[in-house]
Amino acid sequence: MGRYLLRRLINHVALVLIAASLTYFLAAISLNPRANFAGRNPPVAASSVTATLNDYNLNPDTPVVVRFAHWANGVAHGDLGRTVTGGEVNDEFGRRVGVSTRLLLIATILGSIGGVLVGAWGAIKQYRASDRVTTLASFFVLAMPVFVIAVTFKLWAIDINDAVGHKVIEYTGEYDPGLTGTGEILASRLQHLLLPSLTLIVIQVALYSRYQRSTMLDVLGSDFLRTARAKGLSRRAALMKHGLRTAVLPVVPLLVYNVVLLFTGATFTEKIFGWHGMGEWLVNSISTNDVNAVAAVGMFTASVVLIAGLLSDVLYAALDPRVRVR
Amino acid sequence: MAVQTPSVQPPAHVPAAPGDQPAKRRANSRLRLTAVRFARNRMALFGLVMLVLLFLMAYVSPLFYKWDYTELDFTAFQKPPSAAHWFGTDQTGSDLFALTARGMQKSLVIGILTGLICTFVAAAVGASAGYFGGWTDRSLMWVVDLLLVMPSFLIIAVLSPLFQGTTWLVFVVLLAAFSWMITGRVVRSMTLTLKDREFVKAAKYMGVPAPVIIFRHILPSMASMLIIDGTIQVGAAIIGETSLSYFGFGVQSPDVSLGTVIATGTPAAPSFPWLFYFPAGCLVLICLSIAFIGDGLRDALDPNSSGAKARAPRTTKKSTSTEGRTS
């Protein structure tokens, strides 16, 4: 087990390093930070723009290999470079990871539990009305791009607020900065959390329930469930103790991998609901030609894939006694 | 890195070698059987009819419609749907129906092309990796792993300045480049089980060149899986395309896609909801009908599936898949 994981770790780390370097090269070649200084009022002298860009290691006229060497050297020492506005990418990175995590943690937990339960329920009641309704609903959700879901929720929230007469559902930002008092701040945070979380939860429930339903159906006709029933367990106990546990196994790697999808997939949710997390940063830094920030996001995503891959290997080996690892 | 996707269930089915008369008849009857089973599935049939209607709306209706998507009506700004403007107008006086139809044309073409290309690439790469094994396999799978680690949304978005002013076909290539990997892995593992079968071995010892074996004998044996995956990829590509275009990283103006139409309508949507709901509704209908068709195809092509059998006892499973979703 240890050696197997070590080999995979080395393999993964190599992949992440290559992926991060490629992302840097692509960003450095295709984005043009100089454009940010064009059309400023008062105009900035070309020489001072060049000096600033050189300072931040963003000058497109420097050969890309030289810039990469500079950047890689910094990254090796734990410095992700400077943003186009001169800030430290490190600081921004830390702040944004925090925001994204606060948003994603609850949504991921509720979403995966909900998905597993809805899927298992659908399988047990296969072809009954409840199964048909959940199946159809998940088809609907999965046919919608995230931005359609998020904007629809936002429009509904506005309608509800208009109907009630004051703002019951918040749809921009993470909290209301004007508030004081722990209770009020907490309430405001929860209010702001509702819609973006709901968006993410709905998507995850729809996605996971599809997989869970099909793995659960596989398990339902199995011999070990019949044995458990024959042993005298009630249908409910047999399903919960033996059925659900076996059926969750194949879905686990998927759940883990989707955390990755979420970190960048929350792009739309964050952008539309005004949360300043990693996803929003990705879109903003591309539109502001912020090469180092894009590289940081790319490296972050690749690393999350790495961690997710390892975690799913470990989890799978730990949960399923049938998995033998050399 | 092993990405387990319990999504595509390969039907255990291998047709006879093509060419001779009885086999042809069998292929015909198989096609008919598939069609019959497909038609029995009400959701799938509904999806097919819906998709045909949407195609007509995208490609035929603009020929008869009064407004062109580039035309501005200076007598109607931000007007709700009416007989003159079926979907209403936006703040510049553009007709939303014409815009939506135009956007649907682009989104449908991009989705179908991307789905075709990426299924082809997945089939070719996966089958080669599985068939040749050794270094070919290792290097191809390494590329698959690398592309899976690369954040595709970010890469395509970062490259979008480069294809500004070029054709949208570049965008199709980029989308396809990042969506074939998981299917490629599935094809590879199916090839591994197929390559020791008698009909492949026979062809090999008769001196049939490897590419011919792959494209004439191995890939047709997994045609059903590839067809199903192709439909799923079309849906995923449409979602991917509109998502990127929503942020301005995809189809560039003056070209129009459903993503850009929805993005332009969104800021005004709280006061003028039709600007969002109509194009978004059309997008959802497209993806939904494709999903229904894909599900129906899976049931019709999978011999083990009960979903398409006439009033069959409910014993075997009906699997569904939602692969390749980019959010």
XYZ file of C-alpha atoms in Angstrom:
653
model
C 0.000 0.000 0.000
C 2.690 2.483 1.019
C 4.875 1.830 -1.994
C 1.908 1.901 -4.325
C 0.831 5.263 -2.988
C 4.378 6.610 -3.143
C 4.709 5.615 -6.783
C 1.410 7.271 -7.598
C 2.424 10.352 -5.646
C 5.633 10.769 -7.637
C 3.774 10.246 -10.884
C 1.120 12.779 -9.877
C 3.578 15.398 -8.707
C 5.413 15.184 -12.024
C 2.117 15.645 -13.862
C 1.164 18.624 -11.727
C 4.526 20.308 -12.274
C 4.215 19.868 -16.023
C 0.590 21.012 -16.051
C 1.435 24.107 -13.998
C 4.382 24.994 -16.245
C 2.272 24.550 -19.366
C -0.413 26.775 -17.875
C 2.181 29.443 -17.148
C 3.553 29.272 -20.690
C 0.108 29.477 -22.275
C -0.913 32.393 -20.051
C 2.394 34.207 -20.584
C 2.167 33.841 -24.352
C -1.488 34.646 -24.885
C -2.201 37.365 -22.293
C -0.874 40.875 -22.770
C -0.486 42.838 -19.503
C 0.699 45.889 -21.427
C -2.863 46.373 -22.665
C -3.897 47.243 -19.106
C -1.907 50.468 -19.248
C -3.225 51.552 -22.641
C -5.838 54.282 -22.669
C -5.102 55.403 -19.121
C -5.842 58.979 -18.276
C -3.389 60.624 -17.778
C -1.393 58.470 -20.218
C 1.455 56.481 -18.720
C 4.842 56.839 -20.385
C 5.923 53.740 -22.290
C 9.210 53.602 -20.424
C 7.552 53.563 -17.018
C 5.069 50.883 -18.169
C 7.997 48.763 -19.270
C 9.769 49.376 -15.971
C 6.660 48.362 -13.996
C 6.124 45.269 -16.120
C 9.774 44.314 -15.745
C 9.409 44.784 -12.016
C 6.469 42.367 -11.875
C 8.093 39.929 -14.310
C 5.221 40.516 -16.727
C 6.943 42.192 -19.669
C 5.806 40.401 -22.850
C 9.035 41.505 -24.576
C 11.172 39.456 -22.220
C 11.620 35.983 -23.712
C 9.016 33.687 -22.229
C 11.664 31.215 -21.073
C 13.393 33.910 -19.016
C 10.111 34.964 -17.434
C 9.287 31.335 -16.729
C 12.670 30.738 -15.073
C 12.124 33.786 -12.876
C 8.594 32.663 -11.981
C 9.560 29.042 -11.347
C 12.402 30.171 -9.115
C 9.958 32.266 -7.099
C 7.421 29.432 -6.868
C 10.122 27.069 -5.672
C 10.718 29.523 -2.834
C 7.024 29.845 -2.093
C 6.506 33.140 -3.900
C 3.821 33.136 -6.571
C 4.867 36.526 -7.987
C 3.047 39.831 -8.327
C -0.341 40.691 -9.779
C -0.746 43.290 -12.541
C -1.588 45.877 -9.931
C 1.523 45.076 -7.939
C -0.032 43.099 -5.101
C 1.357 39.818 -3.850
C -0.292 36.839 -5.516
C 0.304 34.916 -2.304
C -1.925 37.220 -0.232
C -4.714 37.215 -2.785
C -4.423 33.445 -3.096
C -4.814 32.853 0.629
C -7.818 35.151 0.874
C -9.594 33.592 -2.070
C -8.999 29.997 -1.033
C -10.657 30.911 2.262
C -13.718 32.377 0.559
C -14.103 29.411 -1.797
C -13.703 26.917 1.019
C -16.351 28.634 3.139
C -18.730 28.467 0.195
C -17.908 24.945 -0.933
C -17.580 23.068 2.337
C -21.247 23.084 3.333
C -22.458 22.742 -0.244
C -20.216 19.743 -0.888
C -21.214 17.927 2.263
C -24.939 18.525 1.811
C -24.745 17.921 -1.920
C -22.998 14.574 -1.713
C -25.115 13.252 1.143
C -28.257 14.441 -0.611
C -27.177 12.929 -3.917
C -26.421 9.552 -2.375
C -29.732 9.485 -0.514
C -31.831 10.621 -3.472
C -30.107 8.113 -5.757
C -30.537 5.226 -3.341
C -34.164 6.176 -2.739
C -34.804 6.305 -6.482
C -33.289 2.848 -6.929
C -35.297 1.297 -4.121
C -38.503 2.789 -5.511
C -37.529 2.135 -9.117
C -40.159 3.227 -11.654
C -42.484 4.482 -8.936
C -43.675 8.047 -9.147
C -41.010 9.307 -6.749
C -38.266 7.733 -8.853
C -39.657 9.181 -12.062
C -39.925 12.640 -10.580
C -36.374 12.676 -9.191
C -35.004 11.233 -12.441
C -36.768 13.833 -14.522
C -35.698 16.612 -12.154
C -32.068 15.581 -12.309
C -32.245 15.424 -16.105
C -33.525 18.982 -16.050
C -30.799 20.217 -13.723
C -28.071 18.485 -15.692
C -29.343 19.969 -18.941
C -28.819 23.436 -17.500
C -25.462 25.151 -17.575
C -24.511 26.436 -14.108
C -24.985 30.042 -15.110
C -28.582 29.378 -16.126
C -29.318 27.807 -12.731
C -27.568 30.581 -10.816
C -29.184 33.434 -12.738
C -32.609 31.764 -12.484
C -32.241 31.511 -8.704
C -31.177 35.127 -8.576
C -34.190 36.251 -10.606
C -36.515 34.221 -8.388
C -34.941 35.729 -5.290
C -35.551 39.209 -6.679
C -39.189 38.285 -7.371
C -39.606 36.948 -3.840
C -37.979 40.040 -2.345
C -40.280 42.268 -4.392
C -43.313 40.282 -3.319
C -42.381 40.445 0.359
C -41.378 44.072 0.181
C -37.883 43.871 1.640
C -34.707 41.929 1.067
C -35.237 38.465 2.582
C -32.854 36.662 0.252
C -29.451 38.166 -0.428
C -27.770 37.549 -3.754
C -24.569 39.574 -3.824
C -21.448 39.170 -1.742
C -20.511 37.116 1.253
C -21.790 39.336 4.065
C -23.068 42.805 4.802
C -20.023 44.872 5.864
C -22.137 47.457 7.698
C -23.312 45.095 10.400
C -22.065 44.770 13.968
C -22.784 42.130 16.600
C -21.950 38.451 16.284
C -25.548 37.300 15.903
C -26.366 39.775 13.164
C -23.191 39.061 11.249
C -23.812 35.337 11.438
C -27.396 35.748 10.264
C -26.266 37.938 7.400
C -23.621 35.410 6.392
C -26.192 32.636 6.348
C -28.542 34.814 4.326
C -25.807 35.401 1.779
C -24.819 31.750 1.771
C -28.272 30.477 0.864
C -28.472 31.006 -2.893
C -24.923 30.102 -3.958
C -25.036 27.000 -1.746
C -28.398 26.021 -3.158
C -27.033 26.329 -6.700
C -24.084 24.071 -5.926
C -26.172 21.598 -3.923
C -28.803 21.193 -6.632
C -26.148 20.413 -9.226
C -24.357 17.910 -7.014
C -27.514 16.139 -5.907
C -28.587 15.768 -9.536
C -25.203 14.450 -10.613
C -24.467 12.052 -7.772
C -27.987 10.681 -7.589
C -27.672 9.427 -11.180
C -24.563 7.439 -10.352
C -25.823 6.307 -6.969
C -29.076 5.129 -8.481
C -27.355 2.899 -11.014
C -24.858 1.413 -8.531
C -27.683 0.844 -6.051
C -29.711 -0.966 -8.700
C -26.718 -3.234 -9.304
C -26.604 -4.063 -5.625
C -30.342 -4.576 -5.119
C -30.480 -7.928 -6.873
C -27.295 -9.240 -5.287
C -26.931 -12.466 -3.332
C -25.494 -10.888 -0.215
C -28.605 -8.774 0.242
C -30.755 -11.872 -0.047
C -28.495 -13.560 2.508
C -28.853 -10.628 4.852
C -32.613 -10.827 4.534
C -32.512 -14.580 5.066
C -30.465 -13.991 8.192
C -33.500 -12.192 9.505
C -32.676 -8.562 8.899
C -35.544 -6.329 7.970
C -35.496 -4.990 4.424
C -34.670 -1.542 5.700
C -31.769 -2.732 7.875
C -30.380 -4.945 5.117
C -30.512 -2.102 2.635
C -28.898 0.392 4.979
C -26.227 -1.834 6.494
C -25.204 -3.880 3.469
C -26.763 -2.400 0.378
C -26.050 1.286 0.675
C -22.510 0.774 1.884
C -21.569 -1.360 -1.089
C -23.334 0.894 -3.527
C -21.605 4.030 -2.244
C -18.145 2.611 -2.942
C -17.984 3.203 -6.702
C -19.354 6.700 -6.221
C -16.674 7.728 -3.706
C -13.896 8.500 -6.209
C -16.392 10.512 -8.161
C -17.354 12.514 -5.088
C -13.724 13.248 -4.364
C -12.955 14.238 -7.934
C -15.896 16.547 -8.026
C -14.403 18.694 -5.313
C -11.941 19.675 -8.003
C -14.664 20.377 -10.452
C -16.260 22.470 -7.753
C -13.256 24.625 -7.015
C -13.159 25.887 -10.574
C -16.746 24.963 -11.333
C -17.863 27.414 -8.712
C -16.606 30.053 -11.158
C -20.124 30.833 -12.291
C -21.652 30.648 -8.859
C -19.011 32.948 -7.377
C -19.090 35.361 -10.276
C -22.877 35.614 -10.415
C -23.364 35.902 -6.654
C -20.365 38.178 -6.141
C -18.220 35.928 -3.944
C -14.547 36.787 -4.243
C -13.248 33.228 -4.421
C -10.903 31.272 -6.663
C -13.434 30.856 -9.451
C -14.113 34.562 -9.709
C -10.383 35.219 -9.597
C -9.853 32.931 -12.557
C -12.261 34.862 -14.768
C -11.141 38.272 -13.523
C -7.447 37.567 -13.875
C -7.873 36.402 -17.452
C -9.786 39.544 -18.386
C -7.159 41.735 -16.685
C -4.238 39.882 -18.335
C -2.911 38.878 -14.946
C -0.440 36.181 -15.962
C 0.864 35.296 -12.508
C -2.614 35.050 -11.025
C -3.763 32.761 -13.833
C -0.692 30.599 -13.292
C -1.482 30.458 -9.580
C -5.053 29.337 -10.230
C -3.812 26.773 -12.725
C -1.308 25.407 -10.254
C -3.958 25.326 -7.552
C -6.400 23.374 -9.720
C -3.768 20.890 -10.782
C -2.739 20.359 -7.144
C -6.322 19.799 -6.082
C -6.585 17.133 -8.776
C -3.445 15.564 -7.348
C -4.777 15.542 -3.814
C -8.174 14.315 -4.969
C -6.549 11.487 -6.906
C -4.520 10.331 -3.926
C -7.416 10.742 -1.536
C -9.726 8.697 -3.729
C -7.091 5.948 -3.981
C -6.682 5.846 -0.213
C -10.417 6.023 0.452
C -11.169 3.319 -2.040
C -8.545 0.998 -0.612
C -9.715 1.739 2.914
C -13.417 1.256 2.208
C -13.394 -1.699 -0.121
C -11.775 -4.854 1.239
C -11.833 -6.344 -2.244
C -9.276 -3.835 -3.531
C -5.811 -5.319 -3.436
C -2.950 -2.936 -3.951
C 0.535 -4.043 -4.704
C -4.361 8.672 -12.418
C -7.419 6.533 -12.504
C -10.608 8.450 -12.958
C -13.364 6.019 -12.334
C -16.519 6.955 -14.078
C -19.200 4.381 -13.665
C -20.945 6.027 -16.536
C -20.734 4.257 -19.826
C -21.907 0.708 -19.605
C -20.389 -1.157 -22.512
C -22.931 -3.545 -23.956
C -21.416 -6.978 -24.269
C -22.164 -7.329 -27.905
C -20.004 -8.157 -30.881
C -21.539 -8.211 -34.354
C -20.461 -10.647 -37.026
C -17.772 -9.693 -39.503
C -19.261 -7.236 -41.985
C -19.552 -7.779 -45.718
C -21.374 -11.019 -46.382
C -25.057 -11.299 -47.137
C -26.540 -12.836 -43.941
C -24.576 -10.427 -41.812
C -25.952 -7.532 -43.778
C -29.482 -8.736 -43.232
C -28.704 -9.163 -39.563
C -27.318 -5.615 -39.409
C -30.483 -4.325 -41.057
C -32.735 -6.133 -38.679
C -30.618 -4.951 -35.802
C -31.038 -1.385 -36.973
C -34.769 -1.913 -37.174
C -34.859 -3.516 -33.772
C -32.969 -0.552 -32.327
C -35.376 1.848 -33.988
C -38.387 -0.057 -32.657
C -36.960 -0.154 -29.169
C -36.091 3.528 -29.395
C -39.579 4.443 -30.560
C -41.086 2.558 -27.649
C -39.340 4.901 -25.234
C -41.677 7.843 -24.852
C -39.081 10.201 -23.390
C -36.610 9.450 -26.173
C -39.230 9.980 -28.838
C -40.243 13.226 -27.197
C -36.590 14.271 -27.196
C -36.211 13.474 -30.873
C -39.332 15.411 -31.873
C -38.236 18.311 -29.681
C -34.774 18.369 -31.205
C -36.189 18.356 -34.734
C -38.456 21.273 -33.825
C -35.516 23.155 -32.316
C -33.473 22.527 -35.471
C -36.341 23.889 -37.552
C -36.536 26.912 -35.280
C -32.805 27.526 -35.622
C -32.384 26.974 -39.351
C -35.761 27.311 -41.074
C -37.657 29.917 -39.096
C -35.168 32.766 -39.797
C -35.964 32.349 -43.523
C -39.560 33.361 -42.903
C -39.124 35.654 -39.949
C -39.397 39.380 -40.462
C -36.302 40.396 -38.526
C -32.668 39.538 -39.043
C -30.385 39.139 -36.054
C -28.248 42.097 -37.191
C -31.238 44.354 -37.747
C -32.282 46.955 -35.178
C -35.844 48.073 -34.697
C -35.695 51.688 -33.600
C -39.389 51.725 -32.762
C -39.081 48.954 -30.144
C -36.560 49.073 -27.304
C -36.868 46.613 -24.412
C -40.331 45.602 -25.608
C -41.915 42.433 -24.197
C -42.857 39.582 -26.546
C -45.524 40.508 -29.067
C -46.768 39.530 -32.523
C -44.144 41.757 -34.122
C -41.265 40.505 -31.966
C -41.980 36.968 -30.804
C -39.406 36.968 -28.014
C -39.381 40.742 -27.453
C -36.477 43.108 -28.062
C -33.418 44.228 -26.119
C -32.175 47.715 -25.270
C -30.678 48.279 -28.729
C -33.841 47.147 -30.489
C -32.458 43.805 -31.669
C -35.078 41.125 -32.118
C -34.543 38.434 -29.509
C -36.130 35.646 -31.538
C -33.772 36.276 -34.453
C -30.819 36.458 -32.045
C -31.852 33.246 -30.286
C -32.308 31.382 -33.579
C -28.897 32.556 -34.750
C -27.332 31.594 -31.427
C -28.957 28.166 -31.617
C -27.466 27.620 -35.071
C -23.978 28.295 -33.731
C -24.439 26.315 -30.539
C -25.889 23.288 -32.357
C -23.154 23.230 -34.994
C -20.417 23.632 -32.403
C -21.939 20.954 -30.196
C -22.337 18.409 -32.990
C -18.895 19.032 -34.487
C -17.203 18.860 -31.101
C -19.087 15.684 -30.215
C -18.053 14.034 -33.495
C -14.408 15.082 -33.293
C -13.976 14.150 -29.671
C -15.642 10.738 -30.072
C -13.413 10.073 -33.087
C -10.254 11.109 -31.225
C -11.256 9.074 -28.180
C -11.911 6.027 -30.355
C -8.675 6.330 -32.338
C -6.427 7.058 -29.364
C -8.080 4.618 -26.966
C -8.123 1.773 -29.482
C -4.504 2.380 -30.525
C -3.357 2.467 -26.915
C -5.183 -0.757 -26.131
C -4.261 -2.549 -29.353
C -0.566 -1.736 -29.565
C 0.139 -1.731 -25.833
C 3.682 -1.130 -24.601
C 5.176 2.278 -25.149
C 2.344 3.472 -27.380
C -0.070 2.698 -24.570
C 2.070 4.273 -21.874
C 2.743 7.505 -23.743
C -0.860 7.925 -24.903
C -2.197 7.309 -21.402
C 0.314 9.800 -20.079
C -1.126 12.400 -22.436
C -4.600 11.482 -21.183
C -3.494 11.948 -17.576
C -1.841 15.266 -18.353
C -4.893 16.612 -20.155
C -7.060 15.513 -17.237
C -4.872 17.456 -14.805
C -4.801 20.539 -17.009
C -7.669 22.825 -16.010
C -9.514 22.825 -19.340
C -11.823 25.748 -18.626
C -8.837 27.866 -17.678
C -6.762 26.803 -20.688
C -9.491 27.490 -23.231
C -10.302 30.787 -21.530
C -6.637 31.823 -21.464
C -6.236 30.985 -25.136
C -9.373 32.894 -26.119
C -7.484 36.149 -26.917
C -5.517 34.182 -29.498
C -8.575 33.143 -31.459
C -10.175 36.547 -31.433
C -10.748 37.449 -35.066
C -10.214 33.894 -36.272
C -12.905 31.387 -37.035
C -14.991 29.627 -34.376
C -13.652 26.328 -35.715
C -10.547 26.901 -33.592
C -12.861 26.935 -30.612
C -14.380 23.605 -31.672
C -10.916 22.086 -31.860
C -10.036 23.397 -28.394
C -13.282 22.140 -26.863
C -12.791 18.725 -28.443
C -9.158 18.584 -27.372
C -10.163 18.684 -23.721
C -13.171 16.386 -23.664
C -12.124 13.046 -25.162
C -9.914 11.663 -22.399
C -12.345 9.708 -20.240
C -14.020 8.114 -23.258
C -10.541 7.321 -24.530
C -9.839 5.403 -21.353
C -13.089 3.451 -21.675
C -12.312 2.603 -25.320
C -8.839 1.472 -24.312
C -10.096 -0.953 -21.697
C -12.739 -2.319 -24.073
C -10.047 -2.797 -26.718
C -7.976 -4.766 -24.241
C -10.786 -7.289 -23.889
C -11.492 -7.358 -27.627
C -7.997 -7.776 -28.953
C -7.738 -11.398 -27.873
C -11.033 -12.355 -29.487
C -10.927 -14.806 -32.390
C -12.091 -12.433 -35.097
C -9.364 -9.947 -34.282
C -6.693 -12.623 -34.048
C -7.820 -14.144 -37.349
C -7.563 -10.792 -39.076
C -4.145 -10.257 -37.547
C -2.766 -13.579 -38.747
C -4.200 -12.987 -42.200
C -1.922 -9.981 -42.401
C -4.516 -7.245 -42.145
C -2.714 -4.007 -41.240
C -3.267 -2.721 -37.725
C -5.162 0.503 -38.607
C -7.617 -1.557 -40.668
C -8.115 -3.985 -37.778
C -8.783 -1.084 -35.457
C -11.247 0.727 -37.691
C -12.931 -2.283 -39.350
C -13.040 -4.834 -36.570
C -12.431 -3.367 -33.142
C -14.240 -0.031 -33.228
C -17.444 -1.320 -34.901
C -17.709 -3.793 -32.043
C -18.127 -0.952 -29.619
C -20.277 1.145 -31.921
C -23.174 1.300 -29.487
C -21.009 2.673 -26.710
C -19.462 5.214 -29.081
C -22.855 6.338 -30.373
C -24.204 6.826 -26.862
C -21.052 8.601 -25.779
C -21.226 10.782 -28.873
C -24.695 12.051 -27.930
C -23.554 12.744 -24.380
C -20.538 14.618 -25.723
C -22.738 16.766 -27.960
C -24.752 17.838 -24.927
C -21.628 18.430 -22.880
C -20.044 20.438 -25.700
C -23.106 22.676 -25.983
C -22.998 23.321 -22.233
C -19.230 23.914 -22.393
C -19.497 26.228 -25.366
C -22.310 28.340 -23.923
C -20.562 28.494 -20.533
C -17.333 29.802 -22.029
C -19.195 32.158 -24.320
C -21.158 33.496 -21.345
C -17.924 34.962 -19.986
C -16.788 36.065 -23.436
C -14.155 33.352 -23.742
C -15.897 31.421 -26.484
C -17.672 32.580 -29.605
C -16.653 36.184 -30.233
C -18.859 38.979 -31.524
C -20.078 39.772 -34.134
C -20.801 36.042 -34.124
C -23.589 35.001 -31.777
C -24.022 31.884 -29.670
C -26.676 31.066 -27.092
C -24.092 31.793 -24.393
C -23.446 35.327 -25.625
C -27.164 36.005 -26.147
C -27.881 34.948 -22.552
C -24.890 36.901 -21.231
C -26.042 40.136 -22.896
C -29.561 39.630 -21.593
C -28.617 38.791 -18.000
C -27.853 42.268 -16.553
C -31.254 43.609 -17.640
C -33.114 40.415 -16.752
C -34.485 41.544 -13.336
C -36.628 44.186 -15.060
C -36.930 42.560 -18.493
C -37.053 38.838 -17.725
C -37.709 37.661 -21.313
C -34.147 38.651 -22.209
C -32.937 35.788 -20.055
C -35.747 33.244 -19.953
C -36.289 32.772 -23.707
C -32.710 32.061 -24.805
C -31.982 30.124 -21.589
C -35.154 28.088 -22.096
C -34.120 27.193 -25.649
C -30.683 26.164 -24.415
C -32.146 23.945 -21.714
C -34.562 22.383 -24.221
C -31.700 21.539 -26.588
C -29.648 19.891 -23.855
C -32.669 18.133 -22.402
C -33.763 16.642 -25.727
C -30.211 15.451 -26.405
C -30.086 13.870 -22.950
C -33.409 12.081 -23.567
C -32.197 10.838 -26.945
C -28.935 9.607 -25.439
C -30.815 7.788 -22.703
C -33.191 6.240 -25.209
C -30.305 5.155 -27.429
C -28.617 3.524 -24.469
C -31.737 1.539 -23.710
C -32.290 0.638 -27.345
C -28.722 -0.434 -28.039
C -28.019 -2.174 -24.764
C -29.328 -5.749 -25.035
C -29.458 -6.058 -21.273
C -31.549 -3.000 -20.723
C -35.162 -3.421 -19.778
C -36.145 0.167 -20.361
C -36.921 -0.353 -24.014
C -38.554 -3.739 -23.825
C -42.286 -3.819 -24.175
C -43.768 -4.052 -20.684
C -40.823 -6.093 -19.551
C -40.538 -7.351 -15.990
C -38.479 -4.874 -14.065
C -35.411 -6.812 -13.233
C -32.345 -5.359 -14.904
C -31.057 -1.939 -14.361
C -31.474 1.108 -16.430
C -28.333 3.125 -16.258
C -27.970 6.743 -16.916
C -24.934 8.801 -17.419
C -23.913 12.356 -17.088
C -20.390 12.455 -18.185
C -18.202 15.267 -19.257
C -20.095 17.983 -17.561
C -18.118 21.158 -17.306
C -19.462 23.723 -15.024
